[in-house]
Amino acid sequence: MATPTILGFTHLLLDQHVKQGDSVIDMTAGNGHDTLKLASLVGDSGNVHAFDIQKNALDATKHRLAESGYSAQLIHDSHHELLTHFTPEALGTITAAVFNLGYLPGGDKTVITRSDSTRMALQLLTTYAKQALIIIVAYPGHEGGKEEKENVMDFCASLPSEHWRSMHYGHVNQEKAPNVFTIFPR
Amino acid sequence: MATPTILGFTHLLLDQHVKQGDSVIDMTAGNGHDTLKLASLVGDSGNVHAFDIQKNALDATKHRLAESGYSAQLIHDSHHELLTHFTPEALGTITAAVFNLGYLPGGDKTVITRSDSTRMALQLLTTYAKQALIIIVAYPGHEGGKEEKENVMDFCASLPSEHWRSMHYGHVNQEKAPNVFTIFPR
């Protein structure tokens, strides 16, 4: 493999950026893969919050963490309700926030992340979480996924480049393959 | 730096992929930065060929290599003349080919890489250099640069995804910043 996979690339970024003791957020717990990755990076001295609108996603995440001896604060709510669960000061200490968009693998495919909710969450993060590396993995392959990807890309493109560095990593010859967008303050 | 720079990303890929003893090509020697990087990776047992249409670029490259105790086969010709300098068999052993498009930094800004020449070189590489990681850095900021970037992207998008994995890494909120495209056989 001469070039990293989408998952490999996001893990590479998290490995380089997230340190023991950090506070981080998994914006879409899903089956808990990213939550586990984040928990392993911040260690016992750090803390991970993980959002999901689906109870079965949080159950799967809890189970996955427990198997590996980790824990996280699981939040059964949409990630656009960020300010219900964090003070602006607490958001200011967050070093990473990860979104894995689309539907829950193995779950109800009609329950998908919504562009307006994702956009609101991104707006809140870029307003308050001024130290956070924001990573968004978007899947244009499912129904509504292309629009969701474009919505994220539009949000990233709208960020003033004096203040924000926003990058894209993705496939050029596979329209339906996942894409990664990153946002980081300069 | 939470996300790699364009240069950092290309070096990361080369570090992972190019081994001591490899045969590689710098398709645009320029001031020799990539040639030097490649020469350091392949070592004394490997070999680097470097193309440039400008004599002063090759002189700068030769000087840069000599300063660090490295050498390369410098070819004063356009990279689309690949088959004048390599047999198809020799191209079949190449493990990396790197393009850094645009004009020579510090040189004559009216002498730029040309889309048709780049495209022909890419066609030859994807036909004969079946083991090569191809890396193209495109600069949409100068005159003709946007078209050149789009031309490379179109070429990458046209490669059948069953046979080729082509990726993009670049800025979302800086239209004129450089972009990296990679091509690798599956």
GROMACS .gro file of C-alpha atoms in nm:
model
  372
    1MET     CA    1   0.000   0.000   0.000
    2ALA     CA    2   0.182   0.304  -0.129
    3THR     CA    3  -0.078   0.555  -0.013
    4PRO     CA    4  -0.273   0.538   0.314
    5THR     CA    5  -0.635   0.424   0.321
    6ILE     CA    6  -0.893   0.674   0.446
    7LEU     CA    7  -0.892   0.500   0.785
    8GLY     CA    8  -0.512   0.479   0.785
    9PHE     CA    9  -0.487   0.850   0.711
   10THR     CA   10  -0.724   0.954   0.993
   11HIS     CA   11  -0.536   0.729   1.236
   12LEU     CA   12  -0.205   0.876   1.122
   13LEU     CA   13  -0.334   1.227   1.198
   14LEU     CA   14  -0.477   1.124   1.537
   15ASP     CA   15  -0.155   0.939   1.631
   16GLN     CA   16   0.048   1.250   1.558
   17HIS     CA   17  -0.186   1.498   1.722
   18VAL     CA   18  -0.365   1.343   2.022
   19LYS     CA   19  -0.161   1.305   2.341
   20GLN     CA   20  -0.207   1.126   2.675
   21GLY     CA   21  -0.426   1.339   2.902
   22ASP     CA   22  -0.614   1.515   2.618
   23SER     CA   23  -0.988   1.581   2.608
   24VAL     CA   24  -1.143   1.472   2.278
   25ILE     CA   25  -1.487   1.412   2.127
   26ASP     CA   26  -1.617   1.137   1.903
   27MET     CA   27  -1.903   1.324   1.735
   28THR     CA   28  -2.053   1.002   1.590
   29ALA     CA   29  -1.982   0.700   1.811
   30GLY     CA   30  -2.131   0.449   1.565
   31ASN     CA   31  -1.988   0.108   1.646
   32GLY     CA   32  -1.718   0.268   1.861
   33HIS     CA   33  -1.411   0.218   1.642
   34ASP     CA   34  -1.302   0.583   1.660
   35THR     CA   35  -1.405   0.608   2.027
   36LEU     CA   36  -1.172   0.317   2.106
   37LYS     CA   37  -0.890   0.470   1.903
   38LEU     CA   38  -0.932   0.803   2.085
   39ALA     CA   39  -0.955   0.634   2.429
   40SER     CA   40  -0.631   0.446   2.362
   41LEU     CA   41  -0.455   0.772   2.268
   42VAL     CA   42  -0.568   0.989   2.562
   43GLY     CA   43  -0.519   0.710   2.820
   44ASP     CA   44  -0.642   0.707   3.179
   45SER     CA   45  -0.544   1.068   3.238
   46GLY     CA   46  -0.749   1.197   2.941
   47ASN     CA   47  -1.115   1.183   2.857
   48VAL     CA   48  -1.333   1.096   2.562
   49HIS     CA   49  -1.692   1.203   2.507
   50ALA     CA   50  -1.888   1.017   2.239
   51PHE     CA   51  -2.220   1.130   2.087
   52ASP     CA   52  -2.476   0.918   1.909
   53ILE     CA   53  -2.846   0.958   1.839
   54GLN     CA   54  -2.892   0.579   1.841
   55LYS     CA   55  -2.899   0.384   2.166
   56ASN     CA   56  -2.774   0.066   1.998
   57ALA     CA   57  -2.469   0.255   1.869
   58LEU     CA   58  -2.382   0.362   2.223
   59ASP     CA   59  -2.437   0.005   2.349
   60ALA     CA   60  -2.200  -0.127   2.079
   61THR     CA   61  -1.946   0.142   2.167
   62LYS     CA   62  -1.968   0.066   2.541
   63HIS     CA   63  -1.918  -0.303   2.469
   64ARG     CA   64  -1.620  -0.240   2.238
   65LEU     CA   65  -1.452  -0.014   2.495
   66ALA     CA   66  -1.511  -0.257   2.783
   67GLU     CA   67  -1.355  -0.543   2.585
   68SER     CA   68  -1.032  -0.343   2.566
   69GLY     CA   69  -1.047  -0.205   2.921
   70TYR     CA   70  -1.134   0.152   2.819
   71SER     CA   71  -1.421   0.383   2.902
   72ALA     CA   72  -1.578   0.703   2.766
   73GLN     CA   73  -1.859   0.944   2.851
   74LEU     CA   74  -2.138   0.829   2.620
   75ILE     CA   75  -2.394   1.095   2.525
   76HIS     CA   76  -2.729   0.987   2.380
   77ASP     CA   77  -2.799   1.304   2.181
   78SER     CA   78  -2.727   1.465   1.847
   79HIS     CA   79  -2.384   1.625   1.815
   80HIS     CA   80  -2.542   1.960   1.729
   81GLU     CA   81  -2.649   1.974   2.095
   82LEU     CA   82  -2.284   2.027   2.187
   83LEU     CA   83  -2.357   2.327   2.413
   84THR     CA   84  -2.607   2.126   2.619
   85HIS     CA   85  -2.322   1.899   2.726
   86PHE     CA   86  -2.015   2.125   2.726
   87THR     CA   87  -1.943   2.475   2.852
   88PRO     CA   88  -1.767   2.701   2.599
   89GLU     CA   89  -1.459   2.682   2.830
   90ALA     CA   90  -1.461   2.300   2.821
   91LEU     CA   91  -1.488   2.306   2.439
   92GLY     CA   92  -1.186   2.538   2.438
   93THR     CA   93  -0.970   2.257   2.582
   94ILE     CA   94  -1.075   1.989   2.328
   95THR     CA   95  -0.782   1.879   2.106
   96ALA     CA   96  -0.971   1.658   1.859
   97ALA     CA   97  -1.326   1.606   1.732
   98VAL     CA   98  -1.400   1.323   1.489
   99PHE     CA   99  -1.706   1.273   1.265
  100ASN     CA  100  -1.776   0.952   1.078
  101LEU     CA  101  -2.087   1.041   0.875
  102GLY     CA  102  -2.358   0.826   0.718
  103TYR     CA  103  -2.553   0.536   0.868
  104LEU     CA  104  -2.462   0.292   1.145
  105PRO     CA  105  -2.295  -0.015   0.988
  106GLY     CA  106  -2.520  -0.311   1.066
  107GLY     CA  107  -2.793  -0.074   1.190
  108ASP     CA  108  -3.098   0.099   1.044
  109LYS     CA  109  -2.984   0.246   0.713
  110THR     CA  110  -3.266   0.501   0.713
  111VAL     CA  111  -3.116   0.671   1.018
  112ILE     CA  112  -2.836   0.884   0.873
  113THR     CA  113  -2.643   1.186   0.991
  114ARG     CA  114  -2.810   1.503   0.866
  115SER     CA  115  -2.630   1.781   0.683
  116ASP     CA  116  -2.792   2.059   0.889
  117SER     CA  117  -2.701   1.889   1.216
  118THR     CA  118  -2.341   1.823   1.098
  119ARG     CA  119  -2.307   2.182   0.981
  120MET     CA  120  -2.435   2.320   1.310
  121ALA     CA  121  -2.190   2.099   1.501
  122LEU     CA  122  -1.904   2.219   1.277
  123GLN     CA  123  -2.007   2.580   1.337
  124LEU     CA  124  -2.005   2.528   1.713
  125LEU     CA  125  -1.667   2.355   1.706
  126THR     CA  126  -1.502   2.623   1.493
  127THR     CA  127  -1.649   2.888   1.725
  128TYR     CA  128  -1.554   2.735   2.061
  129ALA     CA  129  -1.308   2.447   2.013
  130LYS     CA  130  -1.019   2.667   1.901
  131GLN     CA  131  -0.749   2.406   1.968
  132ALA     CA  132  -0.924   2.112   1.807
  133LEU     CA  133  -0.818   1.914   1.505
  134ILE     CA  134  -1.155   1.840   1.341
  135ILE     CA  135  -1.169   1.530   1.121
  136ILE     CA  136  -1.477   1.448   0.911
  137VAL     CA  137  -1.506   1.125   0.713
  138ALA     CA  138  -1.786   1.155   0.455
  139TYR     CA  139  -1.933   0.870   0.248
  140PRO     CA  140  -2.080   0.984  -0.083
  141GLY     CA  141  -2.192   0.629  -0.171
  142HIS     CA  142  -2.525   0.610   0.014
  143GLU     CA  143  -2.845   0.806  -0.059
  144GLY     CA  144  -2.793   1.166   0.049
  145GLY     CA  145  -2.424   1.098   0.105
  146LYS     CA  146  -2.304   1.299  -0.194
  147GLU     CA  147  -2.495   1.607  -0.076
  148GLU     CA  148  -2.360   1.554   0.276
  149LYS     CA  149  -2.003   1.537   0.143
  150GLU     CA  150  -2.058   1.853  -0.061
  151ASN     CA  151  -2.211   2.029   0.237
  152VAL     CA  152  -1.902   1.950   0.447
  153MET     CA  153  -1.673   2.059   0.163
  154ASP     CA  154  -1.866   2.389   0.127
  155PHE     CA  155  -1.834   2.451   0.501
  156CYS     CA  156  -1.460   2.384   0.488
  157ALA     CA  157  -1.417   2.605   0.179
  158SER     CA  158  -1.599   2.890   0.359
  159LEU     CA  159  -1.347   2.904   0.645
  160PRO     CA  160  -1.109   3.203   0.611
  161SER     CA  161  -0.767   3.068   0.522
  162GLU     CA  162  -0.590   3.321   0.747
  163HIS     CA  163  -0.745   3.147   1.047
  164TRP     CA  164  -0.810   2.791   0.936
  165ARG     CA  165  -0.619   2.530   0.745
  166SER     CA  166  -0.861   2.286   0.584
  167MET     CA  167  -0.741   1.985   0.387
  168HIS     CA  168  -0.902   1.707   0.181
  169TYR     CA  169  -0.780   1.351   0.128
  170GLY     CA  170  -0.976   1.122  -0.098
  171HIS     CA  171  -1.005   0.902  -0.406
  172VAL     CA  172  -0.994   1.068  -0.748
  173ASN     CA  173  -1.118   0.774  -0.958
  174GLN     CA  174  -1.385   0.635  -0.720
  175GLU     CA  175  -1.674   0.873  -0.680
  176LYS     CA  176  -1.848   0.669  -0.412
  177ALA     CA  177  -1.543   0.604  -0.194
  178PRO     CA  178  -1.507   0.789   0.138
  179ASN     CA  179  -1.334   1.125   0.174
  180VAL     CA  180  -1.161   1.289   0.471
  181PHE     CA  181  -1.181   1.659   0.546
  182THR     CA  182  -0.973   1.819   0.821
  183ILE     CA  183  -0.999   2.159   0.987
  184PHE     CA  184  -0.728   2.303   1.209
  185PRO     CA  185  -0.666   2.656   1.341
  186ARG     CA  186  -0.353   2.825   1.210
  187MET     CA  187   0.104   2.107   1.261
  188ALA     CA  188  -0.190   1.871   1.288
  189THR     CA  189  -0.203   1.784   0.919
  190PRO     CA  190   0.098   1.738   0.690
  191THR     CA  191   0.200   2.008   0.445
  192ILE     CA  192   0.195   1.916   0.076
  193LEU     CA  193   0.573   1.863   0.086
  194GLY     CA  194   0.546   1.672   0.415
  195PHE     CA  195   0.282   1.444   0.266
  196THR     CA  196   0.484   1.362  -0.048
  197HIS     CA  197   0.791   1.289   0.167
  198LEU     CA  198   0.584   1.069   0.395
  199LEU     CA  199   0.471   0.864   0.094
  200LEU     CA  200   0.824   0.842  -0.049
  201ASP     CA  201   0.970   0.745   0.291
  202GLN     CA  202   0.721   0.460   0.320
  203HIS     CA  203   0.748   0.339  -0.037
  204VAL     CA  204   1.100   0.390  -0.177
  205LYS     CA  205   1.369   0.146  -0.060
  206GLN     CA  206   1.749   0.125  -0.085
  207GLY     CA  207   1.844  -0.011  -0.426
  208ASP     CA  208   1.530   0.112  -0.604
  209SER     CA  209   1.523   0.275  -0.948
  210VAL     CA  210   1.320   0.596  -0.948
  211ILE     CA  211   1.261   0.899  -1.172
  212ASP     CA  212   1.233   1.267  -1.091
  213MET     CA  213   1.020   1.381  -1.385
  214THR     CA  214   1.088   1.752  -1.316
  215ALA     CA  215   1.428   1.806  -1.155
  216GLY     CA  216   1.372   2.179  -1.097
  217ASN     CA  217   1.611   2.293  -0.825
  218GLY     CA  218   1.677   1.931  -0.728
  219HIS     CA  219   1.493   1.907  -0.397
  220ASP     CA  220   1.300   1.592  -0.494
  221THR     CA  221   1.603   1.449  -0.675
  222LEU     CA  222   1.805   1.479  -0.355
  223LYS     CA  223   1.524   1.323  -0.149
  224LEU     CA  224   1.501   1.032  -0.393
  225ALA     CA  225   1.881   0.987  -0.405
  226SER     CA  226   1.896   0.970  -0.025
  227LEU     CA  227   1.623   0.703  -0.021
  228VAL     CA  228   1.763   0.471  -0.291
  229GLY     CA  229   2.124   0.503  -0.167
  230ASP     CA  230   2.439   0.393  -0.350
  231SER     CA  231   2.282   0.066  -0.464
  232GLY     CA  232   1.986   0.238  -0.630
  233ASN     CA  233   1.957   0.489  -0.910
  234VAL     CA  234   1.780   0.813  -0.982
  235HIS     CA  235   1.711   0.962  -1.325
  236ALA     CA  236   1.608   1.327  -1.333
  237PHE     CA  237   1.451   1.507  -1.633
  238ASP     CA  238   1.440   1.877  -1.699
  239ILE     CA  239   1.397   2.087  -2.013
  240GLN     CA  240   1.607   2.368  -1.861
  241LYS     CA  241   1.984   2.340  -1.843
  242ASN     CA  242   2.005   2.572  -1.540
  243ALA     CA  243   1.763   2.343  -1.351
  244LEU     CA  244   1.993   2.045  -1.413
  245ASP     CA  245   2.297   2.253  -1.308
  246ALA     CA  246   2.120   2.350  -0.984
  247THR     CA  247   2.024   1.985  -0.926
  248LYS     CA  248   2.379   1.862  -0.991
  249HIS     CA  249   2.514   2.121  -0.748
  250ARG     CA  250   2.258   2.032  -0.478
  251LEU     CA  251   2.334   1.660  -0.510
  252ALA     CA  252   2.712   1.712  -0.502
  253GLU     CA  253   2.685   1.920  -0.183
  254SER     CA  254   2.530   1.619  -0.009
  255GLY     CA  255   2.753   1.359  -0.173
  256TYR     CA  256   2.486   1.213  -0.400
  257SER     CA  257   2.458   1.172  -0.776
  258ALA     CA  258   2.188   1.108  -1.035
  259GLN     CA  259   2.155   1.057  -1.411
  260LEU     CA  260   2.051   1.401  -1.533
  261ILE     CA  261   1.853   1.408  -1.859
  262HIS     CA  262   1.822   1.734  -2.053
  263ASP     CA  263   1.492   1.658  -2.223
  264SER     CA  264   1.116   1.675  -2.168
  265HIS     CA  265   0.971   1.397  -1.955
  266HIS     CA  266   0.733   1.299  -2.234
  267GLU     CA  267   1.043   1.165  -2.415
  268LEU     CA  268   1.055   0.885  -2.159
  269LEU     CA  269   1.089   0.610  -2.421
  270THR     CA  270   1.393   0.779  -2.576
  271HIS     CA  271   1.580   0.724  -2.249
  272PHE     CA  272   1.427   0.404  -2.105
  273THR     CA  273   1.337   0.068  -2.249
  274PRO     CA  274   0.988  -0.056  -2.160
  275GLU     CA  275   1.161  -0.324  -1.946
  276ALA     CA  276   1.359  -0.062  -1.754
  277LEU     CA  277   1.039   0.139  -1.691
  278GLY     CA  278   0.884  -0.180  -1.555
  279THR     CA  279   1.133  -0.179  -1.266
  280ILE     CA  280   1.078   0.185  -1.162
  281THR     CA  281   0.922   0.213  -0.812
  282ALA     CA  282   0.853   0.587  -0.802
  283ALA     CA  283   0.810   0.878  -1.045
  284VAL     CA  284   0.766   1.230  -0.908
  285PHE     CA  285   0.635   1.542  -1.087
  286ASN     CA  286   0.660   1.891  -0.944
  287LEU     CA  287   0.473   2.100  -1.201
  288GLY     CA  288   0.483   2.471  -1.284
  289TYR     CA  289   0.784   2.695  -1.335
  290LEU     CA  290   1.136   2.673  -1.198
  291PRO     CA  291   1.155   2.867  -0.868
  292GLY     CA  292   1.400   3.152  -0.925
  293GLY     CA  293   1.407   3.079  -1.301
  294ASP     CA  294   1.219   3.198  -1.609
  295LYS     CA  295   0.850   3.202  -1.512
  296THR     CA  296   0.740   3.183  -1.875
  297VAL     CA  297   0.891   2.835  -1.906
  298ILE     CA  298   0.628   2.612  -1.747
  299THR     CA  299   0.544   2.244  -1.763
  300ARG     CA  300   0.284   2.184  -2.034
  301SER     CA  301  -0.037   1.990  -1.984
  302ASP     CA  302   0.001   1.788  -2.303
  303SER     CA  303   0.357   1.690  -2.216
  304THR     CA  304   0.258   1.598  -1.857
  305ARG     CA  305  -0.034   1.395  -1.982
  306MET     CA  306   0.178   1.206  -2.232
  307ALA     CA  307   0.433   1.128  -1.961
  308LEU     CA  308   0.154   1.003  -1.732
  309GLN     CA  309   0.018   0.786  -2.012
  310LEU     CA  310   0.362   0.632  -2.070
  311LEU     CA  311   0.417   0.570  -1.698
  312THR     CA  312   0.077   0.404  -1.647
  313THR     CA  313   0.142   0.190  -1.955
  314TYR     CA  314   0.496   0.074  -1.876
  315ALA     CA  315   0.588   0.157  -1.515
  316LYS     CA  316   0.348  -0.089  -1.358
  317GLN     CA  317   0.519  -0.093  -1.017
  318ALA     CA  318   0.559   0.281  -0.980
  319LEU     CA  319   0.403   0.509  -0.724
  320ILE     CA  320   0.340   0.823  -0.930
  321ILE     CA  321   0.325   1.150  -0.736
  322ILE     CA  322   0.223   1.476  -0.905
  323VAL     CA  323   0.235   1.810  -0.722
  324ALA     CA  324   0.029   2.070  -0.913
  325TYR     CA  325   0.026   2.445  -0.846
  326PRO     CA  326  -0.299   2.614  -0.952
  327GLY     CA  327  -0.171   2.958  -0.846
  328HIS     CA  328   0.027   3.060  -1.156
  329GLU     CA  329  -0.109   3.135  -1.503
  330GLY     CA  330  -0.219   2.811  -1.665
  331GLY     CA  331  -0.172   2.629  -1.334
  332LYS     CA  332  -0.542   2.578  -1.268
  333GLU     CA  333  -0.590   2.414  -1.611
  334GLU     CA  334  -0.281   2.200  -1.551
  335LYS     CA  335  -0.417   2.085  -1.214
  336GLU     CA  336  -0.754   2.003  -1.373
  337ASN     CA  337  -0.584   1.819  -1.656
  338VAL     CA  338  -0.396   1.599  -1.406
  339MET     CA  339  -0.715   1.544  -1.206
  340ASP     CA  340  -0.902   1.443  -1.523
  341PHE     CA  341  -0.627   1.198  -1.614
  342CYS     CA  342  -0.639   1.046  -1.263
  343ALA     CA  343  -1.019   1.026  -1.269
  344SER     CA  344  -1.007   0.844  -1.605
  345LEU     CA  345  -0.800   0.553  -1.466
  346PRO     CA  346  -1.013   0.241  -1.409
  347SER     CA  347  -1.048   0.193  -1.035
  348GLU     CA  348  -1.014  -0.188  -1.065
  349HIS     CA  349  -0.655  -0.137  -1.176
  350TRP     CA  350  -0.549   0.196  -1.028
  351ARG     CA  351  -0.586   0.364  -0.693
  352SER     CA  352  -0.564   0.740  -0.737
  353MET     CA  353  -0.577   0.978  -0.441
  354HIS     CA  354  -0.584   1.355  -0.390
  355TYR     CA  355  -0.448   1.557  -0.098
  356GLY     CA  356  -0.494   1.931  -0.096
  357HIS     CA  357  -0.629   2.249   0.059
  358VAL     CA  358  -1.006   2.303   0.063
  359ASN     CA  359  -1.010   2.674   0.154
  360GLN     CA  360  -0.711   2.792  -0.052
  361GLU     CA  361  -0.778   2.766  -0.422
  362LYS     CA  362  -0.426   2.865  -0.524
  363ALA     CA  363  -0.239   2.635  -0.286
  364PRO     CA  364  -0.065   2.325  -0.425
  365ASN     CA  365  -0.232   1.986  -0.457
  366VAL     CA  366  -0.091   1.633  -0.461
  367PHE     CA  367  -0.224   1.356  -0.680
  368THR     CA  368  -0.102   0.998  -0.649
  369ILE     CA  369  -0.144   0.700  -0.880
  370PHE     CA  370  -0.062   0.344  -0.777
  371PRO     CA  371  -0.151   0.007  -0.931
  372ARG     CA  372  -0.384  -0.214  -0.723
   0.00000   0.00000   0.00000
